[in-house]
Amino acid sequence: MLSDISTTGGRLAVTAGIALVTLAVGWLLLPKAVRAGERTVSGWIERLLDGRMDGSAAGAIETLREGVPGSFLLRMAVGLSQLGLFALAAVAVLTVWGRFDVVVAALPVAENAVRVGGQVLVSALLLGGAYVASDALESYVADMSADSDRITAHQEQLLTRLAQVGLLILAGITVLGIWGVNLGGLLVGAGFLGIVLGMAARQTLGSLIAGFVLMFARPFEIGDWVEIGNEEGFVTDITIMNTHMRNFDGEYVVVPNDLVANQAITNRSREGRLRIHMEVGIGYDDNPDEAAEIAEEVLDGIDPIANNPQPYAIPSGFGDSAILLDLRFWIDPPTPQARWRSKAIAVERIQDRFADAGISIPYPQLTVSYPPETAEEAETVERVERIDEEADGRSGDRPA
């Protein structure tokens, strides 16, 4: 019908009508129609999932509707619709002016453009969906961690990152397949690259694997008071590669996870209390039972020391200069401040109470004695040396 118009005036009128309709539909009606359709679909999904979706699914829908991926997809839908409408209007105008041969010649280019555009659209949809799904996964893992005491903050962070990375890798592989990339050759190259990197970064990979082991073994958590090898302090962060600590001098210590997994770990916070050992010596002439009773009374009156189980003191051995009493008590909760304070108060008060009760705390002493025959020989030698010295003195006084 358009090609049957032969007059110039008719062609101009039809061209103007096509332009007006295209502008009206493309710039006014299409954006409103797309937004109305988006609202209709969102309302339908909300009604469908009403009462059956948790907070993470609701957050995903809200992100898709109002977030960056949703607005991007909406703009893309409007743009593609406008592009298709303008292309159709251009074909109509060329047909009116008898240049349909240009349309036929441009068909291969249009087909390639449509194919590339479809690939771009599908790729954008996949990547946008992966972005939205990663946010939904993060919300889901956070909700699951909040409802369970068995998932630590380190495990939550690690699970979230692994799920997001796996999702993005899957989306990336799918996009590469859409664009016709040879995945077989790519995977072979990635395998050789992985072998080379594995040989070059064995320690890094060891720390990475040790991070997974620590995540599942859970020997400590953030905030615990631990001793790892020669390092002691509070755990401030646990990453996939390192364990971060702050020692009692205020220093920031980073320990690779492979070293953490290969050393003895002492967690002083795990049981919620900590037993302290102290030793005090009393004289051999003092009564050990009386001293132990006084020490237990002193320990009972110190605030940082727990009353259950009760502190106790027992004679534990014979020292070089004293009878040794072993003092054992618990602090609850276990903190370095409570340990130092309880020890300092115990030393000060036990010393005062022992002094009041007449119980001595001896310091190391050394007694030297000789056998009888050795003593006589030493006395004879000393007498001879003294006679020689006196003789030398008298000879020195004679005039030359």
GROMACS .gro file of N, CA, C and O in nm, residues 9-82:
model
  296
    9GLY      N    1   0.338   1.501  -0.300
    9GLY     CA    2   0.263   1.552  -0.186
    9GLY      C    3   0.214   1.441  -0.095
    9GLY      O    4   0.220   1.451   0.028
   10GLY      N    5   0.164   1.334  -0.159
   10GLY     CA    6   0.118   1.221  -0.078
   10GLY      C    7   0.232   1.158   0.000
   10GLY      O    8   0.217   1.119   0.117
   11ARG      N    9   0.348   1.146  -0.067
   11ARG     CA   10   0.463   1.087   0.003
   11ARG      C   11   0.506   1.174   0.121
   11ARG      O   12   0.539   1.124   0.229
   12LEU      N   13   0.507   1.308   0.099
   12LEU     CA   14   0.544   1.397   0.210
   12LEU      C   15   0.445   1.386   0.325
   12LEU      O   16   0.483   1.384   0.442
   13ALA      N   17   0.318   1.379   0.292
   13ALA     CA   18   0.217   1.369   0.397
   13ALA      C   19   0.231   1.238   0.475
   13ALA      O   20   0.225   1.236   0.599
   14VAL      N   21   0.250   1.127   0.403
   14VAL     CA   22   0.267   0.999   0.471
   14VAL      C   23   0.394   0.997   0.554
   14VAL      O   24   0.397   0.946   0.667
   15THR      N   25   0.502   1.055   0.501
   15THR     CA   26   0.628   1.061   0.576
   15THR      C   27   0.610   1.141   0.705
   15THR      O   28   0.657   1.101   0.813
   16ALA      N   29   0.541   1.255   0.695
   16ALA     CA   30   0.518   1.335   0.815
   16ALA      C   31   0.431   1.260   0.915
   16ALA      O   32   0.455   1.264   1.038
   17GLY      N   33   0.329   1.188   0.864
   17GLY     CA   34   0.245   1.110   0.956
   17GLY      C   35   0.323   1.000   1.025
   17GLY      O   36   0.308   0.977   1.145
   18ILE      N   37   0.410   0.933   0.947
   18ILE     CA   38   0.492   0.827   1.008
   18ILE      C   39   0.583   0.884   1.116
   18ILE      O   40   0.601   0.827   1.225
   19ALA      N   41   0.643   1.002   1.086
   19ALA     CA   42   0.733   1.064   1.183
   19ALA      C   43   0.658   1.103   1.311
   19ALA      O   44   0.705   1.080   1.423
   20LEU      N   45   0.541   1.163   1.294
   20LEU     CA   46   0.465   1.203   1.412
   20LEU      C   47   0.423   1.083   1.497
   20LEU      O   48   0.433   1.084   1.620
   21VAL      N   49   0.372   0.979   1.430
   21VAL     CA   50   0.332   0.859   1.504
   21VAL      C   51   0.450   0.795   1.575
   21VAL      O   52   0.442   0.751   1.691
   22THR      N   53   0.564   0.790   1.505
   22THR     CA   54   0.683   0.729   1.566
   22THR      C   55   0.728   0.807   1.689
   22THR      O   56   0.760   0.749   1.794
   23LEU      N   57   0.732   0.943   1.676
   23LEU     CA   58   0.773   1.023   1.791
   23LEU      C   59   0.675   1.011   1.906
   23LEU      O   60   0.715   1.001   2.024
   24ALA      N   61   0.545   1.013   1.874
   24ALA     CA   62   0.446   1.004   1.979
   24ALA      C   63   0.454   0.870   2.053
   24ALA      O   64   0.451   0.864   2.177
   25VAL      N   65   0.464   0.764   1.975
   25VAL     CA   66   0.469   0.631   2.037
   25VAL      C   67   0.603   0.608   2.105
   25VAL      O   68   0.611   0.557   2.218
   26GLY      N   69   0.714   0.645   2.037
   26GLY     CA   70   0.848   0.615   2.090
   26GLY      C   71   0.885   0.698   2.212
   26GLY      O   72   0.949   0.646   2.305
   27TRP      N   73   0.847   0.825   2.214
   27TRP     CA   74   0.892   0.912   2.324
   27TRP      C   75   0.789   0.931   2.433
   27TRP      O   76   0.824   0.972   2.544
   28LEU      N   77   0.662   0.900   2.405
   28LEU     CA   78   0.558   0.922   2.505
   28LEU      C   79   0.495   0.793   2.555
   28LEU      O   80   0.487   0.769   2.676
   29LEU      N   81   0.450   0.709   2.462
   29LEU     CA   82   0.373   0.592   2.502
   29LEU      C   83   0.461   0.475   2.548
   29LEU      O   84   0.427   0.407   2.644
   30LEU      N   85   0.572   0.452   2.476
   30LEU     CA   86   0.654   0.334   2.508
   30LEU      C   87   0.708   0.335   2.652
   30LEU      O   88   0.695   0.235   2.724
   31PRO      N   89   0.773   0.445   2.698
   31PRO     CA   90   0.823   0.444   2.837
   31PRO      C   91   0.713   0.419   2.939
   31PRO      O   92   0.731   0.341   3.034
   32LYS      N   93   0.596   0.484   2.919
   32LYS     CA   94   0.486   0.462   3.013
   32LYS      C   95   0.435   0.318   3.008
   32LYS      O   96   0.401   0.258   3.110
   33ALA      N   97   0.429   0.264   2.887
   33ALA     CA   98   0.381   0.126   2.874
   33ALA      C   99   0.476   0.028   2.941
   33ALA      O  100   0.433  -0.067   3.009
   34VAL      N  101   0.608   0.050   2.923
   34VAL     CA  102   0.706  -0.040   2.984
   34VAL      C  103   0.700  -0.031   3.136
   34VAL      O  104   0.704  -0.132   3.208
   35ARG      N  105   0.689   0.090   3.189
   35ARG     CA  106   0.680   0.106   3.335
   35ARG      C  107   0.551   0.043   3.389
   35ARG      O  108   0.552  -0.018   3.496
   36ALA      N  109   0.442   0.062   3.317
   36ALA     CA  110   0.317   0.001   3.361
   36ALA      C  111   0.327  -0.151   3.360
   36ALA      O  112   0.279  -0.219   3.451
   37GLY      N  113   0.390  -0.207   3.256
   37GLY     CA  114   0.409  -0.351   3.251
   37GLY      C  115   0.498  -0.400   3.364
   37GLY      O  116   0.473  -0.506   3.423
   38GLU      N  117   0.603  -0.321   3.396
   38GLU     CA  118   0.693  -0.361   3.506
   38GLU      C  119   0.618  -0.362   3.638
   38GLU      O  120   0.634  -0.454   3.720
   39ARG      N  121   0.534  -0.260   3.662
   39ARG     CA  122   0.457  -0.257   3.785
   39ARG      C  123   0.357  -0.373   3.791
   39ARG      O  124   0.334  -0.433   3.896
   40THR      N  125   0.296  -0.403   3.677
   40THR     CA  126   0.200  -0.514   3.674
   40THR      C  127   0.267  -0.646   3.705
   40THR      O  128   0.217  -0.727   3.784
   41VAL      N  129   0.386  -0.670   3.644
   41VAL     CA  130   0.457  -0.796   3.668
   41VAL      C  131   0.503  -0.806   3.813
   41VAL      O  132   0.494  -0.911   3.878
   42SER      N  133   0.555  -0.693   3.869
   42SER     CA  134   0.600  -0.694   4.008
   42SER      C  135   0.484  -0.722   4.103
   42SER      O  136   0.497  -0.800   4.198
   43GLY      N  137   0.368  -0.659   4.079
   43GLY     CA  138   0.252  -0.686   4.162
   43GLY      C  139   0.205  -0.829   4.152
   43GLY      O  140   0.167  -0.891   4.252
   44TRP      N  141   0.212  -0.884   4.031
   44TRP     CA  142   0.171  -1.024   4.013
   44TRP      C  143   0.265  -1.117   4.089
   44TRP      O  144   0.221  -1.214   4.154
   45ILE      N  145   0.399  -1.089   4.085
   45ILE     CA  146   0.495  -1.174   4.156
   45ILE      C  147   0.475  -1.162   4.307
   45ILE      O  148   0.481  -1.262   4.380
   46GLU      N  149   0.450  -1.040   4.355
   46GLU     CA  150   0.429  -1.023   4.499
   46GLU      C  151   0.303  -1.096   4.545
   46GLU      O  152   0.302  -1.156   4.653
   47ARG      N  153   0.196  -1.090   4.465
   47ARG     CA  154   0.075  -1.163   4.504
   47ARG      C  155   0.096  -1.313   4.498
   47ARG      O  156   0.042  -1.387   4.580
   48LEU      N  157   0.178  -1.356   4.402
   48LEU     CA  158   0.204  -1.499   4.390
   48LEU      C  159   0.284  -1.551   4.509
   48LEU      O  160   0.259  -1.662   4.560
   49LEU      N  161   0.382  -1.472   4.556
   49LEU     CA  162   0.469  -1.515   4.665
   49LEU      C  163   0.428  -1.458   4.800
   49LEU      O  164   0.504  -1.468   4.895
   50ASP      N  165   0.311  -1.398   4.807
   50ASP     CA  166   0.267  -1.336   4.932
   50ASP      C  167   0.255  -1.441   5.042
   50ASP      O  168   0.183  -1.539   5.030
   51GLY      N  169   0.329  -1.416   5.152
   51GLY     CA  170   0.326  -1.508   5.265
   51GLY      C  171   0.415  -1.629   5.248
   51GLY      O  172   0.427  -1.709   5.340
   52ARG      N  173   0.479  -1.645   5.132
   52ARG     CA  174   0.563  -1.762   5.110
   52ARG      C  175   0.708  -1.727   5.083
   52ARG      O  176   0.788  -1.813   5.049
   53MET      N  177   0.746  -1.602   5.095
   53MET     CA  178   0.885  -1.563   5.068
   53MET      C  179   0.943  -1.501   5.194
   53MET      O  180   0.873  -1.436   5.271
   54ASP      N  181   1.070  -1.523   5.216
   54ASP     CA  182   1.137  -1.466   5.332
   54ASP      C  183   1.192  -1.329   5.298
   54ASP      O  184   1.167  -1.273   5.191
   55GLY      N  185   1.268  -1.273   5.392
   55GLY     CA  186   1.321  -1.138   5.372
   55GLY      C  187   1.417  -1.128   5.257
   55GLY      O  188   1.424  -1.026   5.188
   56SER      N  189   1.496  -1.232   5.232
   56SER     CA  190   1.592  -1.225   5.123
   56SER      C  191   1.523  -1.219   4.987
   56SER      O  192   1.564  -1.147   4.897
   57ALA      N  193   1.413  -1.298   4.968
   57ALA     CA  194   1.342  -1.294   4.840
   57ALA      C  195   1.275  -1.158   4.821
   57ALA      O  196   1.276  -1.101   4.711
   58ALA      N  197   1.216  -1.104   4.929
   58ALA     CA  198   1.156  -0.972   4.918
   58ALA      C  199   1.260  -0.866   4.885
   58ALA      O  200   1.236  -0.775   4.806
   59GLY      N  201   1.378  -0.879   4.946
   59GLY     CA  202   1.484  -0.784   4.915
   59GLY      C  203   1.531  -0.796   4.772
   59GLY      O  204   1.564  -0.695   4.707
   60ALA      N  205   1.534  -0.918   4.719
   60ALA     CA  206   1.573  -0.935   4.580
   60ALA      C  207   1.473  -0.870   4.485
   60ALA      O  208   1.512  -0.805   4.387
   61ILE      N  209   1.342  -0.885   4.513
   61ILE     CA  210   1.241  -0.821   4.429
   61ILE      C  211   1.252  -0.669   4.436
   61ILE      O  212   1.241  -0.598   4.336
   62GLU      N  213   1.272  -0.618   4.557
   62GLU     CA  214   1.285  -0.473   4.572
   62GLU      C  215   1.410  -0.421   4.500
   62GLU      O  216   1.408  -0.315   4.437
   63THR      N  217   1.518  -0.498   4.508
   63THR     CA  218   1.640  -0.458   4.436
   63THR      C  219   1.619  -0.460   4.287
   63THR      O  220   1.664  -0.373   4.213
   64LEU      N  221   1.550  -0.564   4.238
   64LEU     CA  222   1.524  -0.573   4.094
   64LEU      C  223   1.435  -0.459   4.046
   64LEU      O  224   1.449  -0.412   3.934
   65ARG      N  225   1.344  -0.414   4.131
   65ARG     CA  226   1.248  -0.312   4.088
   65ARG      C  227   1.305  -0.171   4.100
   65ARG      O  228   1.284  -0.087   4.015
   66GLU      N  229   1.380  -0.145   4.208
   66GLU     CA  230   1.423  -0.009   4.233
   66GLU      C  231   1.574   0.008   4.231
   66GLU      O  232   1.622   0.121   4.233
   67GLY      N  233   1.649  -0.100   4.231
   67GLY     CA  234   1.793  -0.087   4.238
   67GLY      C  235   1.855  -0.058   4.103
   67GLY      O  236   1.789  -0.035   4.002
   68VAL      N  237   1.989  -0.062   4.103
   68VAL     CA  238   2.064  -0.032   3.981
   68VAL      C  239   2.036  -0.132   3.870
   68VAL      O  240   2.012  -0.094   3.756
   69PRO      N  241   2.037  -0.267   3.896
   69PRO     CA  242   2.007  -0.359   3.787
   69PRO      C  243   1.867  -0.339   3.730
   69PRO      O  244   1.845  -0.345   3.609
   70GLY      N  245   1.766  -0.314   3.817
   70GLY     CA  246   1.630  -0.296   3.767
   70GLY      C  247   1.616  -0.174   3.679
   70GLY      O  248   1.554  -0.179   3.572
   71SER      N  249   1.672  -0.062   3.721
   71SER     CA  250   1.664   0.059   3.639
   71SER      C  251   1.740   0.042   3.509
   71SER      O  252   1.697   0.090   3.403
   72PHE      N  253   1.852  -0.028   3.513
   72PHE     CA  254   1.928  -0.051   3.389
   72PHE      C  255   1.849  -0.136   3.291
   72PHE      O  256   1.843  -0.105   3.171
   73LEU      N  257   1.788  -0.243   3.341
   73LEU     CA  258   1.709  -0.328   3.252
   73LEU      C  259   1.588  -0.254   3.198
   73LEU      O  260   1.549  -0.273   3.082
   74LEU      N  261   1.530  -0.167   3.280
   74LEU     CA  262   1.415  -0.090   3.233
   74LEU      C  263   1.456   0.006   3.122
   74LEU      O  264   1.388   0.017   3.019
   75ARG      N  265   1.565   0.076   3.141
   75ARG     CA  266   1.614   0.166   3.036
   75ARG      C  267   1.651   0.090   2.909
   75ARG      O  268   1.627   0.137   2.798
   76MET      N  269   1.707  -0.030   2.926
   76MET     CA  270   1.743  -0.109   2.809
   76MET      C  271   1.618  -0.153   2.733
   76MET      O  272   1.615  -0.148   2.608
   77ALA      N  273   1.513  -0.193   2.805
   77ALA     CA  274   1.389  -0.234   2.739
   77ALA      C  275   1.327  -0.119   2.662
   77ALA      O  276   1.283  -0.134   2.546
   78VAL      N  277   1.325   0.000   2.723
   78VAL     CA  278   1.271   0.117   2.653
   78VAL      C  279   1.355   0.151   2.531
   78VAL      O  280   1.303   0.178   2.421
   79GLY      N  281   1.487   0.148   2.546
   79GLY     CA  282   1.574   0.180   2.433
   79GLY      C  283   1.560   0.084   2.318
   79GLY      O  284   1.556   0.125   2.200
   80LEU      N  285   1.553  -0.047   2.348
   80LEU     CA  286   1.538  -0.145   2.241
   80LEU      C  287   1.403  -0.130   2.171
   80LEU      O  288   1.393  -0.144   2.047
   81SER      N  289   1.298  -0.103   2.248
   81SER     CA  290   1.167  -0.082   2.186
   81SER      C  291   1.169   0.041   2.095
   81SER      O  292   1.115   0.038   1.982
   82GLN      N  293   1.230   0.149   2.140
   82GLN     CA  294   1.240   0.269   2.056
   82GLN      C  295   1.323   0.242   1.931
   82GLN      O  296   1.289   0.288   1.821
   0.00000   0.00000   0.00000
